[in-house]
Amino acid sequence: MITKTDLTCLTWHEVLIKKGINPEMSKSLIGFTSWNQNEFPDKLGKHITAILQEYRGKVIVKDVIGTRYNDIGLLFLNNDMPEDVATKVFDIIIKYEQEEVYDIL
């Protein structure tokens, strides 16, 4: 299956900046994980370890709940950000995945 993003590969930092997140805030994103609110992720610790495996330094974790889709997640950051910005970042990521990567709508 070919997706829209097969032709243009953006980093998460680029996606966030294109969607209006301050470049400093967007660059603080190390990684994220998400899951459906009705399901608890299997082996969450292993998944978090994989996300942070290459990273060295301070990590701040924000738990977030999406406002549009039925998702919960964790953002891994190297600088703190306000809760409302963290929610906006998560919403942008999930919307991009759903509408651009998976093209389900």
XYZ file of C-alpha atoms in Angstrom:
105
model
C 0.000 0.000 0.000
C 1.406 3.384 -0.993
C 0.577 6.282 1.287
C 0.624 10.016 0.622
C 3.803 10.357 2.653
C 5.719 7.838 0.556
C 6.480 10.720 -1.806
C 7.479 13.241 0.884
C 9.179 12.089 4.063
C 9.119 14.710 6.818
C 10.597 14.455 10.285
C 8.249 14.993 13.224
C 10.063 18.260 13.899
C 9.290 19.449 10.354
C 5.650 18.379 10.633
C 5.232 20.261 13.919
C 6.895 23.416 12.576
C 4.731 23.304 9.420
C 1.660 23.073 11.651
C 2.621 26.152 13.665
C 4.557 24.814 16.649
C 7.453 27.013 17.709
C 10.702 25.527 16.301
C 12.324 25.434 19.756
C 9.339 23.528 21.161
C 9.203 21.153 18.198
C 12.913 20.365 18.444
C 12.504 19.348 22.077
C 10.502 16.272 20.969
C 12.614 13.147 21.378
C 9.839 10.708 20.538
C 6.354 9.564 21.460
C 4.114 6.579 21.859
C 0.339 6.382 21.633
C -2.496 3.930 21.955
C -6.270 3.790 21.772
C -8.000 4.865 24.996
C -9.807 1.529 25.167
C -6.603 -0.513 24.966
C -3.538 -0.608 27.175
C -0.300 -1.045 25.213
C 1.465 -4.379 25.459
C 5.029 -4.248 26.830
C 5.031 -0.470 27.290
C 8.379 -0.541 29.086
C 10.105 -2.256 26.141
C 8.537 0.238 23.752
C 9.723 3.212 25.830
C 13.207 1.705 26.029
C 13.285 1.396 22.232
C 12.209 5.033 21.808
C 14.921 6.299 24.148
C 17.640 3.782 23.241
C 19.743 6.176 21.131
C 19.059 9.259 23.257
C 21.423 10.558 25.929
C 20.404 13.404 28.223
C 17.512 14.764 30.234
C 14.062 13.342 29.482
C 10.751 14.895 30.446
C 7.639 12.806 29.881
C 4.224 14.369 29.297
C 1.141 12.204 29.358
C -1.378 13.457 26.813
C -4.928 12.735 25.706
C -5.905 13.578 22.165
C -8.821 15.938 21.630
C -9.887 14.669 18.202
C -9.151 10.968 18.068
C -9.531 8.332 20.742
C -5.817 8.283 21.646
C -3.683 8.545 24.767
C 0.064 8.936 24.636
C 3.376 9.899 26.101
C 5.612 12.610 24.686
C 9.327 12.343 25.452
C 10.973 15.771 25.516
C 14.341 17.242 26.376
C 12.763 20.553 27.507
C 9.512 21.095 29.352
C 6.502 22.529 27.571
C 3.112 23.709 28.848
C 0.349 21.102 29.002
C -1.731 22.894 26.339
C 1.227 22.903 23.931
C 1.908 19.219 24.658
C -1.725 18.418 23.845
C -1.499 20.448 20.631
C 1.722 18.638 19.646
C 0.068 15.273 20.289
C -3.044 16.262 18.322
C -0.874 17.326 15.364
C 1.049 14.042 15.450
C -2.083 11.876 15.644
C -3.938 13.884 12.987
C -0.922 13.681 10.676
C -0.661 9.924 11.194
C -4.383 9.334 10.661
C -4.963 11.688 7.734
C -1.606 11.800 5.963
C 0.242 8.573 6.742
C -2.632 6.107 6.972
C -5.132 8.187 4.950
C -8.123 6.618 6.728
C -10.462 9.564 6.362
